[in-house]
Short mmCIF file of N, CA and C in Angstrom, two decimals:
data_model
loop_
_atom_site.label_atom_id
_atom_site.label_comp_id
_atom_site.label_asym_id
_atom_site.label_seq_id
_atom_site.Cartn_x
_atom_site.Cartn_y
_atom_site.Cartn_z
N ALA A 1435 -103.65 -34.74 16.68
CA ALA A 1435 -103.58 -34.03 17.96
C ALA A 1435 -102.13 -33.89 18.33
N SER A 1436 -101.82 -32.75 19.05
CA SER A 1436 -100.43 -32.52 19.36
C SER A 1436 -100.28 -33.11 20.81
N GLN A 1437 -99.00 -33.57 21.06
CA GLN A 1437 -98.70 -34.07 22.38
C GLN A 1437 -97.24 -33.96 22.70
N GLN A 1438 -97.01 -33.55 23.97
CA GLN A 1438 -95.61 -33.44 24.48
C GLN A 1438 -94.77 -32.46 23.66
N ASN A 1439 -95.42 -31.39 23.16
CA ASN A 1439 -94.68 -30.41 22.49
C ASN A 1439 -94.34 -29.28 23.53
N SER A 1440 -93.27 -28.48 23.21
CA SER A 1440 -92.80 -27.44 24.01
C SER A 1440 -92.54 -26.20 23.22
N ALA A 1441 -93.09 -25.07 23.60
CA ALA A 1441 -92.81 -23.76 22.90
C ALA A 1441 -92.59 -22.72 23.95
N THR A 1442 -91.45 -22.08 23.84
CA THR A 1442 -91.11 -20.97 24.80
C THR A 1442 -90.75 -19.80 23.98
N THR A 1443 -91.35 -18.65 24.36
CA THR A 1443 -91.01 -17.39 23.70
C THR A 1443 -90.65 -16.32 24.76
N THR A 1444 -89.57 -15.72 24.65
CA THR A 1444 -89.08 -14.64 25.56
C THR A 1444 -88.80 -13.44 24.80
N GLN A 1445 -89.41 -12.34 25.14
CA GLN A 1445 -89.25 -11.12 24.46
C GLN A 1445 -88.85 -9.99 25.38
N PHE A 1446 -87.59 -9.45 25.13
CA PHE A 1446 -87.10 -8.30 25.92
C PHE A 1446 -87.06 -7.06 25.15
N GLY A 1447 -87.13 -7.12 23.81
CA GLY A 1447 -87.01 -5.99 22.93
C GLY A 1447 -88.29 -5.19 22.83
N GLN A 1448 -88.40 -4.59 21.60
CA GLN A 1448 -89.49 -3.72 21.34
C GLN A 1448 -90.08 -4.00 19.98
N ASP A 1449 -91.43 -4.04 19.91
CA ASP A 1449 -92.19 -4.18 18.65
C ASP A 1449 -91.79 -5.51 17.96
N ASN A 1450 -91.53 -6.55 18.72
CA ASN A 1450 -91.20 -7.88 18.13
C ASN A 1450 -92.45 -8.71 17.93
N PHE A 1451 -92.39 -9.68 17.04
CA PHE A 1451 -93.47 -10.62 16.82
C PHE A 1451 -93.02 -12.01 16.66
N SER A 1452 -93.68 -12.92 17.30
CA SER A 1452 -93.32 -14.30 17.20
C SER A 1452 -94.55 -15.15 17.19
N GLU A 1453 -94.51 -16.22 16.28
CA GLU A 1453 -95.67 -17.14 16.08
C GLU A 1453 -95.12 -18.51 15.94
N VAL A 1454 -95.56 -19.44 16.86
CA VAL A 1454 -95.11 -20.76 16.79
C VAL A 1454 -96.32 -21.69 16.61
N THR A 1455 -96.32 -22.56 15.63
CA THR A 1455 -97.35 -23.57 15.39
C THR A 1455 -96.73 -24.89 15.43
N GLN A 1456 -97.34 -25.76 16.27
CA GLN A 1456 -96.90 -27.12 16.47
C GLN A 1456 -98.02 -28.17 16.26
N GLN A 1457 -97.79 -29.07 15.37
CA GLN A 1457 -98.72 -30.16 15.11
C GLN A 1457 -97.92 -31.48 15.08
N GLY A 1458 -98.35 -32.47 15.77
CA GLY A 1458 -97.59 -33.68 15.87
C GLY A 1458 -97.14 -33.86 17.30
N ALA A 1459 -95.97 -34.46 17.49
CA ALA A 1459 -95.49 -34.81 18.84
C ALA A 1459 -93.98 -34.51 18.99
N LEU A 1460 -93.66 -34.20 20.24
CA LEU A 1460 -92.23 -34.12 20.70
C LEU A 1460 -91.45 -33.00 20.04
N HIS A 1461 -92.14 -31.91 19.72
CA HIS A 1461 -91.41 -30.72 19.11
C HIS A 1461 -90.99 -29.82 20.24
N GLN A 1462 -89.89 -29.08 19.88
CA GLN A 1462 -89.38 -28.05 20.76
C GLN A 1462 -89.11 -26.73 19.98
N ALA A 1463 -89.64 -25.65 20.46
CA ALA A 1463 -89.37 -24.38 19.86
C ALA A 1463 -89.07 -23.35 20.95
N ASP A 1464 -87.88 -22.68 20.84
CA ASP A 1464 -87.48 -21.66 21.73
C ASP A 1464 -87.10 -20.43 20.98
N VAL A 1465 -87.77 -19.29 21.35
CA VAL A 1465 -87.52 -18.04 20.71
C VAL A 1465 -87.16 -17.03 21.76
N ILE A 1466 -86.03 -16.32 21.51
CA ILE A 1466 -85.62 -15.19 22.36
C ILE A 1466 -85.39 -13.99 21.44
N GLN A 1467 -86.13 -12.99 21.73
CA GLN A 1467 -86.04 -11.77 20.97
C GLN A 1467 -85.65 -10.64 21.88
N THR A 1468 -84.50 -10.00 21.50
CA THR A 1468 -84.01 -8.88 22.37
C THR A 1468 -83.81 -7.60 21.53
N GLY A 1469 -84.20 -7.67 20.28
CA GLY A 1469 -83.96 -6.51 19.36
C GLY A 1469 -85.20 -5.67 19.23
N VAL A 1470 -85.29 -5.07 18.09
CA VAL A 1470 -86.44 -4.21 17.76
C VAL A 1470 -87.06 -4.56 16.40
N GLU A 1471 -88.33 -4.70 16.36
CA GLU A 1471 -89.10 -5.02 15.18
C GLU A 1471 -88.66 -6.31 14.45
N GLY A 1472 -88.36 -7.32 15.28
CA GLY A 1472 -87.99 -8.56 14.74
C GLY A 1472 -89.27 -9.49 14.49
N GLU A 1473 -89.19 -10.38 13.55
CA GLU A 1473 -90.30 -11.31 13.27
C GLU A 1473 -89.80 -12.76 13.24
N VAL A 1474 -90.51 -13.65 13.93
CA VAL A 1474 -90.14 -15.03 13.94
C VAL A 1474 -91.39 -15.87 13.65
N PHE A 1475 -91.32 -16.77 12.70
CA PHE A 1475 -92.41 -17.73 12.40
C PHE A 1475 -91.81 -19.12 12.47
N ILE A 1476 -92.38 -20.01 13.29
CA ILE A 1476 -91.92 -21.38 13.37
C ILE A 1476 -93.18 -22.31 13.18
N SER A 1477 -93.11 -23.24 12.23
CA SER A 1477 -94.15 -24.17 12.03
C SER A 1477 -93.52 -25.60 12.10
N GLN A 1478 -94.00 -26.38 12.98
CA GLN A 1478 -93.44 -27.70 13.21
C GLN A 1478 -94.56 -28.76 13.02
N TYR A 1479 -94.31 -29.71 12.11
CA TYR A 1479 -95.23 -30.85 11.89
C TYR A 1479 -94.47 -32.19 12.07
N ASP A 1480 -95.21 -33.24 11.88
CA ASP A 1480 -94.62 -34.62 12.09
C ASP A 1480 -94.18 -34.79 13.53
N ARG A 1481 -92.91 -35.09 13.80
CA ARG A 1481 -92.49 -35.30 15.12
C ARG A 1481 -91.05 -35.02 15.45
N ASP A 1482 -90.81 -34.66 16.67
CA ASP A 1482 -89.40 -34.57 17.19
C ASP A 1482 -88.53 -33.58 16.50
N ASN A 1483 -89.06 -32.44 16.12
CA ASN A 1483 -88.22 -31.37 15.54
C ASN A 1483 -87.90 -30.34 16.58
N SER A 1484 -86.74 -29.66 16.36
CA SER A 1484 -86.30 -28.67 17.34
C SER A 1484 -85.85 -27.38 16.59
N THR A 1485 -86.30 -26.26 17.07
CA THR A 1485 -85.86 -24.98 16.54
C THR A 1485 -85.51 -24.02 17.68
N ILE A 1486 -84.37 -23.37 17.61
CA ILE A 1486 -83.95 -22.35 18.57
C ILE A 1486 -83.62 -21.15 17.75
N VAL A 1487 -84.27 -20.02 18.06
CA VAL A 1487 -84.02 -18.74 17.39
C VAL A 1487 -83.65 -17.68 18.44
N GLU A 1488 -82.48 -17.11 18.34
CA GLU A 1488 -82.05 -15.99 19.13
C GLU A 1488 -81.94 -14.79 18.24
N GLN A 1489 -82.81 -13.83 18.46
CA GLN A 1489 -82.95 -12.77 17.51
C GLN A 1489 -82.71 -11.42 18.20
N ALA A 1490 -81.66 -10.72 17.81
CA ALA A 1490 -81.36 -9.35 18.30
C ALA A 1490 -81.36 -8.43 17.14
N GLY A 1491 -80.79 -7.28 17.25
CA GLY A 1491 -80.66 -6.32 16.10
C GLY A 1491 -81.96 -5.69 15.79
N PHE A 1492 -82.03 -5.22 14.49
CA PHE A 1492 -83.16 -4.39 14.09
C PHE A 1492 -83.83 -4.98 12.76
N ALA A 1493 -85.07 -5.23 12.87
CA ALA A 1493 -85.88 -5.60 11.69
C ALA A 1493 -85.37 -6.86 11.03
N ASN A 1494 -84.97 -7.82 11.78
CA ASN A 1494 -84.57 -9.13 11.30
C ASN A 1494 -85.80 -10.00 11.21
N SER A 1495 -85.79 -11.03 10.26
CA SER A 1495 -86.91 -11.94 10.12
C SER A 1495 -86.46 -13.36 9.99
N ALA A 1496 -87.19 -14.27 10.60
CA ALA A 1496 -86.91 -15.69 10.49
C ALA A 1496 -88.16 -16.50 10.27
N ASP A 1497 -88.13 -17.41 9.32
CA ASP A 1497 -89.27 -18.24 9.01
C ASP A 1497 -88.77 -19.70 8.81
N VAL A 1498 -89.17 -20.52 9.84
CA VAL A 1498 -88.71 -21.92 9.87
C VAL A 1498 -89.88 -22.90 9.76
N THR A 1499 -89.80 -23.78 8.80
CA THR A 1499 -90.87 -24.87 8.66
C THR A 1499 -90.17 -26.18 8.69
N GLN A 1500 -90.64 -27.03 9.63
CA GLN A 1500 -90.12 -28.40 9.75
C GLN A 1500 -91.23 -29.35 9.53
N ASP A 1501 -91.23 -30.08 8.43
CA ASP A 1501 -92.30 -31.00 8.10
C ASP A 1501 -91.77 -32.45 8.08
N GLY A 1502 -90.69 -32.70 8.62
CA GLY A 1502 -90.17 -34.07 8.69
C GLY A 1502 -90.01 -34.50 10.11
N ALA A 1503 -89.04 -35.29 10.34
CA ALA A 1503 -88.83 -35.82 11.76
C ALA A 1503 -87.33 -35.63 12.15
N SER A 1504 -87.14 -35.30 13.44
CA SER A 1504 -85.82 -35.25 14.05
C SER A 1504 -84.97 -34.25 13.40
N ASN A 1505 -85.50 -33.15 12.90
CA ASN A 1505 -84.65 -32.07 12.31
C ASN A 1505 -84.38 -30.99 13.38
N ASP A 1506 -83.21 -30.31 13.20
CA ASP A 1506 -82.78 -29.33 14.16
C ASP A 1506 -82.38 -28.04 13.43
N VAL A 1507 -82.77 -26.91 14.05
CA VAL A 1507 -82.37 -25.58 13.49
C VAL A 1507 -81.89 -24.79 14.69
N VAL A 1508 -80.79 -24.13 14.53
CA VAL A 1508 -80.26 -23.11 15.45
C VAL A 1508 -79.96 -21.92 14.64
N LEU A 1509 -80.70 -20.84 14.90
CA LEU A 1509 -80.50 -19.58 14.13
C LEU A 1509 -80.26 -18.41 15.13
N ILE A 1510 -79.16 -17.74 14.87
CA ILE A 1510 -78.77 -16.54 15.67
C ILE A 1510 -78.73 -15.33 14.76
N GLN A 1511 -79.50 -14.35 15.02
CA GLN A 1511 -79.57 -13.17 14.19
C GLN A 1511 -79.29 -11.92 14.99
N ASP A 1512 -78.36 -11.15 14.41
CA ASP A 1512 -78.08 -9.81 14.92
C ASP A 1512 -78.00 -8.89 13.68
N GLY A 1513 -77.42 -7.72 13.84
CA GLY A 1513 -77.37 -6.81 12.70
C GLY A 1513 -78.76 -6.19 12.36
N ALA A 1514 -79.00 -5.97 11.10
CA ALA A 1514 -80.20 -5.30 10.68
C ALA A 1514 -80.72 -5.80 9.34
N TYR A 1515 -82.00 -5.88 9.18
CA TYR A 1515 -82.68 -6.15 7.94
C TYR A 1515 -82.23 -7.57 7.31
N ASN A 1516 -81.86 -8.51 8.19
CA ASN A 1516 -81.54 -9.89 7.69
C ASN A 1516 -82.71 -10.70 7.65
N SER A 1517 -82.66 -11.66 6.70
CA SER A 1517 -83.80 -12.62 6.48
C SER A 1517 -83.34 -14.07 6.37
N THR A 1518 -83.93 -14.94 7.05
CA THR A 1518 -83.68 -16.35 6.91
C THR A 1518 -84.98 -17.15 6.74
N ILE A 1519 -84.93 -18.07 5.63
CA ILE A 1519 -86.01 -18.99 5.51
C ILE A 1519 -85.43 -20.37 5.46
N VAL A 1520 -85.98 -21.25 6.33
CA VAL A 1520 -85.52 -22.63 6.37
C VAL A 1520 -86.72 -23.58 6.18
N ASP A 1521 -86.61 -24.47 5.29
CA ASP A 1521 -87.58 -25.51 5.07
C ASP A 1521 -86.93 -26.85 5.20
N GLN A 1522 -87.34 -27.60 6.22
CA GLN A 1522 -86.79 -29.00 6.42
C GLN A 1522 -87.89 -30.04 6.20
N ILE A 1523 -87.79 -30.82 5.17
CA ILE A 1523 -88.87 -31.76 4.84
C ILE A 1523 -88.37 -33.19 5.03
N GLY A 1524 -87.08 -33.40 5.16
CA GLY A 1524 -86.55 -34.77 5.33
C GLY A 1524 -86.54 -35.10 6.83
N GLU A 1525 -85.55 -35.96 7.14
CA GLU A 1525 -85.37 -36.43 8.48
C GLU A 1525 -83.92 -36.33 8.89
N GLY A 1526 -83.73 -35.93 10.10
CA GLY A 1526 -82.43 -35.90 10.75
C GLY A 1526 -81.52 -34.82 10.14
N ASN A 1527 -82.04 -33.75 9.62
CA ASN A 1527 -81.34 -32.68 9.06
C ASN A 1527 -80.88 -31.70 10.20
N GLU A 1528 -79.72 -30.98 9.97
CA GLU A 1528 -79.32 -30.00 10.93
C GLU A 1528 -78.91 -28.69 10.20
N ALA A 1529 -79.44 -27.60 10.69
CA ALA A 1529 -79.10 -26.24 10.17
C ALA A 1529 -78.56 -25.36 11.29
N LEU A 1530 -77.37 -24.80 11.08
CA LEU A 1530 -76.79 -23.85 12.00
C LEU A 1530 -76.50 -22.58 11.22
N ILE A 1531 -77.21 -21.55 11.59
CA ILE A 1531 -77.14 -20.29 10.83
C ILE A 1531 -76.89 -19.10 11.76
N SER A 1532 -75.96 -18.28 11.33
CA SER A 1532 -75.63 -17.02 12.09
C SER A 1532 -75.61 -15.87 11.12
N GLN A 1533 -76.43 -14.80 11.43
CA GLN A 1533 -76.43 -13.65 10.64
C GLN A 1533 -76.08 -12.44 11.48
N SER A 1534 -75.01 -11.68 11.16
CA SER A 1534 -74.60 -10.60 11.99
C SER A 1534 -74.41 -9.30 11.18
N GLY A 1535 -74.64 -9.36 9.91
CA GLY A 1535 -74.46 -8.20 9.07
C GLY A 1535 -75.74 -7.38 8.83
N GLN A 1536 -75.83 -6.83 7.64
CA GLN A 1536 -77.02 -6.10 7.23
C GLN A 1536 -77.52 -6.57 5.85
N GLU A 1537 -78.84 -6.61 5.77
CA GLU A 1537 -79.51 -6.99 4.50
C GLU A 1537 -79.09 -8.30 3.95
N GLY A 1538 -78.75 -9.31 4.83
CA GLY A 1538 -78.36 -10.62 4.45
C GLY A 1538 -79.57 -11.50 4.17
N ILE A 1539 -79.48 -12.42 3.23
CA ILE A 1539 -80.52 -13.38 2.93
C ILE A 1539 -80.03 -14.75 2.94
N VAL A 1540 -80.69 -15.63 3.69
CA VAL A 1540 -80.37 -17.03 3.68
C VAL A 1540 -81.63 -17.80 3.37
N ASP A 1541 -81.56 -18.67 2.28
CA ASP A 1541 -82.71 -19.46 1.82
C ASP A 1541 -82.19 -20.92 1.83
N LEU A 1542 -82.65 -21.73 2.85
CA LEU A 1542 -82.17 -23.09 2.97
C LEU A 1542 -83.31 -24.08 2.88
N ILE A 1543 -83.13 -25.10 1.97
CA ILE A 1543 -84.17 -26.14 1.82
C ILE A 1543 -83.46 -27.45 1.97
N GLN A 1544 -83.91 -28.25 2.94
CA GLN A 1544 -83.35 -29.61 3.15
C GLN A 1544 -84.52 -30.62 2.99
N THR A 1545 -84.45 -31.33 1.79
CA THR A 1545 -85.57 -32.33 1.58
C THR A 1545 -85.02 -33.71 1.65
N GLY A 1546 -83.73 -33.84 1.86
CA GLY A 1546 -83.07 -35.15 2.02
C GLY A 1546 -83.07 -35.51 3.49
N ASN A 1547 -82.14 -36.42 3.83
CA ASN A 1547 -82.02 -36.94 5.19
C ASN A 1547 -80.51 -36.79 5.70
N MET A 1548 -80.45 -36.48 6.97
CA MET A 1548 -79.09 -36.48 7.57
C MET A 1548 -78.16 -35.50 6.95
N ASN A 1549 -78.62 -34.35 6.46
CA ASN A 1549 -77.79 -33.34 5.86
C ASN A 1549 -77.44 -32.29 6.93
N VAL A 1550 -76.33 -31.68 6.76
CA VAL A 1550 -75.89 -30.61 7.68
C VAL A 1550 -75.55 -29.29 6.86
N ALA A 1551 -76.09 -28.21 7.27
CA ALA A 1551 -75.81 -26.89 6.73
C ALA A 1551 -75.31 -25.98 7.81
N ASP A 1552 -74.12 -25.40 7.58
CA ASP A 1552 -73.60 -24.43 8.58
C ASP A 1552 -73.25 -23.17 7.81
N ILE A 1553 -73.96 -22.09 8.17
CA ILE A 1553 -73.91 -20.87 7.44
C ILE A 1553 -73.54 -19.69 8.39
N ASP A 1554 -72.51 -18.96 8.15
CA ASP A 1554 -72.13 -17.81 8.89
C ASP A 1554 -72.04 -16.59 7.99
N GLN A 1555 -72.92 -15.71 8.25
CA GLN A 1555 -73.10 -14.55 7.25
C GLN A 1555 -72.93 -13.17 7.93
N ALA A 1556 -71.92 -12.48 7.51
CA ALA A 1556 -71.71 -11.13 8.04
C ALA A 1556 -71.69 -10.21 6.81
N GLY A 1557 -71.16 -9.05 6.93
CA GLY A 1557 -71.08 -8.12 5.80
C GLY A 1557 -72.38 -7.49 5.50
N ILE A 1558 -72.49 -6.90 4.30
CA ILE A 1558 -73.67 -6.17 3.83
C ILE A 1558 -74.17 -6.80 2.52
N GLY A 1559 -75.42 -7.15 2.42
CA GLY A 1559 -76.06 -7.54 1.17
C GLY A 1559 -75.66 -8.87 0.61
N ASN A 1560 -75.29 -9.73 1.44
CA ASN A 1560 -74.82 -11.11 1.00
C ASN A 1560 -76.09 -12.01 1.02
N SER A 1561 -76.00 -13.05 0.11
CA SER A 1561 -77.14 -14.02 0.03
C SER A 1561 -76.59 -15.43 -0.13
N VAL A 1562 -77.30 -16.39 0.50
CA VAL A 1562 -77.03 -17.78 0.37
C VAL A 1562 -78.29 -18.50 -0.02
N ASP A 1563 -78.15 -19.27 -1.15
CA ASP A 1563 -79.27 -20.17 -1.60
C ASP A 1563 -78.78 -21.56 -1.62
N LEU A 1564 -79.21 -22.27 -0.61
CA LEU A 1564 -78.70 -23.68 -0.40
C LEU A 1564 -79.82 -24.71 -0.41
N GLU A 1565 -79.70 -25.77 -1.27
CA GLU A 1565 -80.67 -26.81 -1.32
C GLU A 1565 -79.97 -28.14 -1.21
N GLN A 1566 -80.41 -28.99 -0.24
CA GLN A 1566 -79.87 -30.28 -0.05
C GLN A 1566 -80.95 -31.28 -0.21
N GLN A 1567 -80.98 -32.00 -1.36
CA GLN A 1567 -81.97 -32.95 -1.69
C GLN A 1567 -81.51 -34.38 -1.41
N GLY A 1568 -80.25 -34.55 -1.35
CA GLY A 1568 -79.69 -35.93 -1.15
C GLY A 1568 -79.59 -36.22 0.37
N ASP A 1569 -78.73 -37.19 0.60
CA ASP A 1569 -78.59 -37.71 2.01
C ASP A 1569 -77.11 -37.56 2.47
N GLY A 1570 -76.99 -37.20 3.70
CA GLY A 1570 -75.63 -37.16 4.30
C GLY A 1570 -74.70 -36.16 3.72
N ASN A 1571 -75.20 -35.06 3.22
CA ASN A 1571 -74.37 -34.03 2.64
C ASN A 1571 -74.04 -32.94 3.70
N LEU A 1572 -72.83 -32.33 3.52
CA LEU A 1572 -72.37 -31.25 4.40
C LEU A 1572 -72.03 -30.05 3.61
N ALA A 1573 -72.60 -28.88 4.00
CA ALA A 1573 -72.25 -27.66 3.26
C ALA A 1573 -71.94 -26.57 4.32
N LEU A 1574 -70.79 -25.94 4.09
CA LEU A 1574 -70.35 -24.90 4.96
C LEU A 1574 -70.21 -23.62 4.12
N VAL A 1575 -70.84 -22.53 4.56
CA VAL A 1575 -70.76 -21.23 3.86
C VAL A 1575 -70.42 -20.12 4.86
N ASP A 1576 -69.37 -19.46 4.52
CA ASP A 1576 -68.88 -18.26 5.32
C ASP A 1576 -68.82 -17.01 4.39
N GLN A 1577 -69.61 -16.02 4.75
CA GLN A 1577 -69.63 -14.76 4.00
C GLN A 1577 -69.24 -13.63 4.86
N PHE A 1578 -68.12 -12.96 4.60
CA PHE A 1578 -67.62 -11.89 5.38
C PHE A 1578 -67.43 -10.63 4.57
N GLY A 1579 -67.64 -10.67 3.28
CA GLY A 1579 -67.51 -9.54 2.43
C GLY A 1579 -68.86 -8.82 2.23
N ASP A 1580 -69.00 -8.14 1.13
CA ASP A 1580 -70.25 -7.47 0.83
C ASP A 1580 -70.81 -7.83 -0.61
N SER A 1581 -72.07 -7.87 -0.70
CA SER A 1581 -72.77 -8.04 -1.96
C SER A 1581 -72.41 -9.30 -2.72
N SER A 1582 -72.11 -10.34 -1.94
CA SER A 1582 -71.76 -11.57 -2.56
C SER A 1582 -72.90 -12.59 -2.52
N GLN A 1583 -72.84 -13.59 -3.47
CA GLN A 1583 -73.91 -14.57 -3.58
C GLN A 1583 -73.32 -16.00 -3.66
N ALA A 1584 -73.88 -16.89 -2.86
CA ALA A 1584 -73.48 -18.28 -2.96
C ALA A 1584 -74.68 -19.13 -3.22
N VAL A 1585 -74.55 -20.02 -4.30
CA VAL A 1585 -75.65 -20.93 -4.65
C VAL A 1585 -75.17 -22.32 -4.60
N LEU A 1586 -75.80 -23.16 -3.82
CA LEU A 1586 -75.34 -24.54 -3.65
C LEU A 1586 -76.49 -25.54 -3.80
N LEU A 1587 -76.22 -26.57 -4.59
CA LEU A 1587 -77.19 -27.62 -4.74
C LEU A 1587 -76.57 -29.00 -4.55
N GLN A 1588 -77.04 -29.71 -3.56
CA GLN A 1588 -76.50 -31.04 -3.29
C GLN A 1588 -77.65 -32.09 -3.41
N THR A 1589 -77.59 -32.83 -4.58
CA THR A 1589 -78.66 -33.81 -4.76
C THR A 1589 -78.09 -35.24 -4.68
N GLY A 1590 -76.81 -35.36 -4.48
CA GLY A 1590 -76.22 -36.69 -4.34
C GLY A 1590 -76.18 -37.06 -2.87
N ALA A 1591 -75.17 -37.89 -2.51
CA ALA A 1591 -75.07 -38.40 -1.18
C ALA A 1591 -73.60 -38.26 -0.71
N ASP A 1592 -73.43 -37.87 0.58
CA ASP A 1592 -72.18 -37.82 1.23
C ASP A 1592 -71.22 -36.87 0.52
N ASN A 1593 -71.73 -35.78 0.05
CA ASN A 1593 -70.86 -34.74 -0.55
C ASN A 1593 -70.46 -33.71 0.51
N PHE A 1594 -69.32 -32.97 0.19
CA PHE A 1594 -68.90 -31.91 1.06
C PHE A 1594 -68.66 -30.69 0.19
N ALA A 1595 -69.19 -29.52 0.65
CA ALA A 1595 -69.00 -28.25 -0.07
C ALA A 1595 -68.67 -27.18 0.92
N THR A 1596 -67.72 -26.36 0.60
CA THR A 1596 -67.43 -25.24 1.47
C THR A 1596 -67.22 -24.01 0.61
N VAL A 1597 -67.82 -22.94 0.90
CA VAL A 1597 -67.67 -21.69 0.14
C VAL A 1597 -67.30 -20.56 1.20
N THR A 1598 -66.20 -19.90 0.94
CA THR A 1598 -65.82 -18.79 1.74
C THR A 1598 -65.70 -17.54 0.84
N GLN A 1599 -66.47 -16.48 1.15
CA GLN A 1599 -66.44 -15.26 0.42
C GLN A 1599 -66.14 -14.11 1.32
N ALA A 1600 -64.97 -13.45 1.00
CA ALA A 1600 -64.57 -12.27 1.85
C ALA A 1600 -64.28 -11.03 1.04
N GLY A 1601 -64.73 -11.13 -0.20
CA GLY A 1601 -64.50 -9.98 -1.13
C GLY A 1601 -65.77 -9.12 -1.26
N PHE A 1602 -65.81 -8.49 -2.51
CA PHE A 1602 -66.95 -7.69 -2.83
C PHE A 1602 -67.60 -8.21 -4.09
N ALA A 1603 -68.90 -8.40 -4.14
CA ALA A 1603 -69.66 -8.81 -5.25
C ALA A 1603 -69.19 -10.20 -5.89
N ASP A 1604 -68.74 -11.09 -5.03
CA ASP A 1604 -68.38 -12.40 -5.50
C ASP A 1604 -69.61 -13.31 -5.81
N TYR A 1605 -69.43 -14.21 -6.65
CA TYR A 1605 -70.45 -15.17 -7.05
C TYR A 1605 -69.84 -16.54 -7.04
N ALA A 1606 -70.48 -17.54 -6.29
CA ALA A 1606 -69.96 -18.90 -6.29
C ALA A 1606 -71.22 -19.82 -6.49
N SER A 1607 -71.06 -20.83 -7.37
CA SER A 1607 -72.12 -21.81 -7.57
C SER A 1607 -71.51 -23.20 -7.50
N VAL A 1608 -72.08 -24.05 -6.67
CA VAL A 1608 -71.69 -25.44 -6.46
C VAL A 1608 -72.88 -26.35 -6.69
N SER A 1609 -72.72 -27.35 -7.52
CA SER A 1609 -73.76 -28.33 -7.77
C SER A 1609 -73.10 -29.75 -7.72
N GLN A 1610 -73.61 -30.51 -6.77
CA GLN A 1610 -73.07 -31.89 -6.57
C GLN A 1610 -74.20 -32.91 -6.64
N THR A 1611 -74.19 -33.68 -7.76
CA THR A 1611 -75.17 -34.66 -7.95
C THR A 1611 -74.70 -36.09 -7.79
N GLY A 1612 -73.36 -36.26 -7.64
CA GLY A 1612 -72.80 -37.60 -7.46
C GLY A 1612 -72.69 -37.93 -5.91
N SER A 1613 -71.73 -38.71 -5.55
CA SER A 1613 -71.54 -39.10 -4.18
C SER A 1613 -70.04 -38.94 -3.83
N ASN A 1614 -69.82 -38.59 -2.53
CA ASN A 1614 -68.48 -38.49 -1.96
C ASN A 1614 -67.61 -37.51 -2.71
N ASN A 1615 -68.16 -36.45 -3.21
CA ASN A 1615 -67.39 -35.41 -3.87
C ASN A 1615 -67.05 -34.27 -2.82
N THR A 1616 -65.98 -33.54 -3.12
CA THR A 1616 -65.54 -32.46 -2.33
C THR A 1616 -65.37 -31.23 -3.19
N ALA A 1617 -66.02 -30.10 -2.79
CA ALA A 1617 -65.85 -28.85 -3.54
C ALA A 1617 -65.47 -27.69 -2.53
N ILE A 1618 -64.38 -26.99 -2.79
CA ILE A 1618 -63.89 -25.94 -1.95
C ILE A 1618 -63.74 -24.72 -2.83
N VAL A 1619 -64.47 -23.65 -2.45
CA VAL A 1619 -64.45 -22.36 -3.14
C VAL A 1619 -64.01 -21.32 -2.12
N THR A 1620 -62.92 -20.58 -2.54
CA THR A 1620 -62.44 -19.48 -1.65
C THR A 1620 -62.33 -18.21 -2.45
N GLN A 1621 -63.06 -17.14 -2.05
CA GLN A 1621 -63.01 -15.89 -2.79
C GLN A 1621 -62.70 -14.77 -1.84
N GLN A 1622 -61.56 -14.08 -2.12
CA GLN A 1622 -61.11 -13.03 -1.20
C GLN A 1622 -60.90 -11.72 -1.94
#
């Protein structure tokens, strides 16, 4: 049975769709849609998860699943034809995502605990594939160019990775399986 959950959806735009499913306790979901033809799906299980989606622009989509405890997602979408999928299965994870370009893709999976992912995506046709399986990892991704791809895997603990892509058709891959490692990639 669900208890003490909160879901708020505010729609100012046109032809938007939002669906929030909450099972468990102490969840919070806030959706604000001011664009056109946006889609938001939020599924919250277990307990004490929070998701905030602010969606503007045209034909953007967001799909957030939280199946752990005390996870947080803040997603801001503008631009057009952007897509974000977030799966949080661990505990105490945090995802901060901003999409303001066109045809951007973000696929984030957090199955560990206490991980932080901060993704800022602009430009056209960029993609981020980030998976955090370990604990206490931090990943920062900034994409300002076009047609670039960033792939990150953090299976260790307390690792730090940052990828900055400001060029055209750049590719960056970071894999961290140990502990306390630092990886910095800058492509301009």
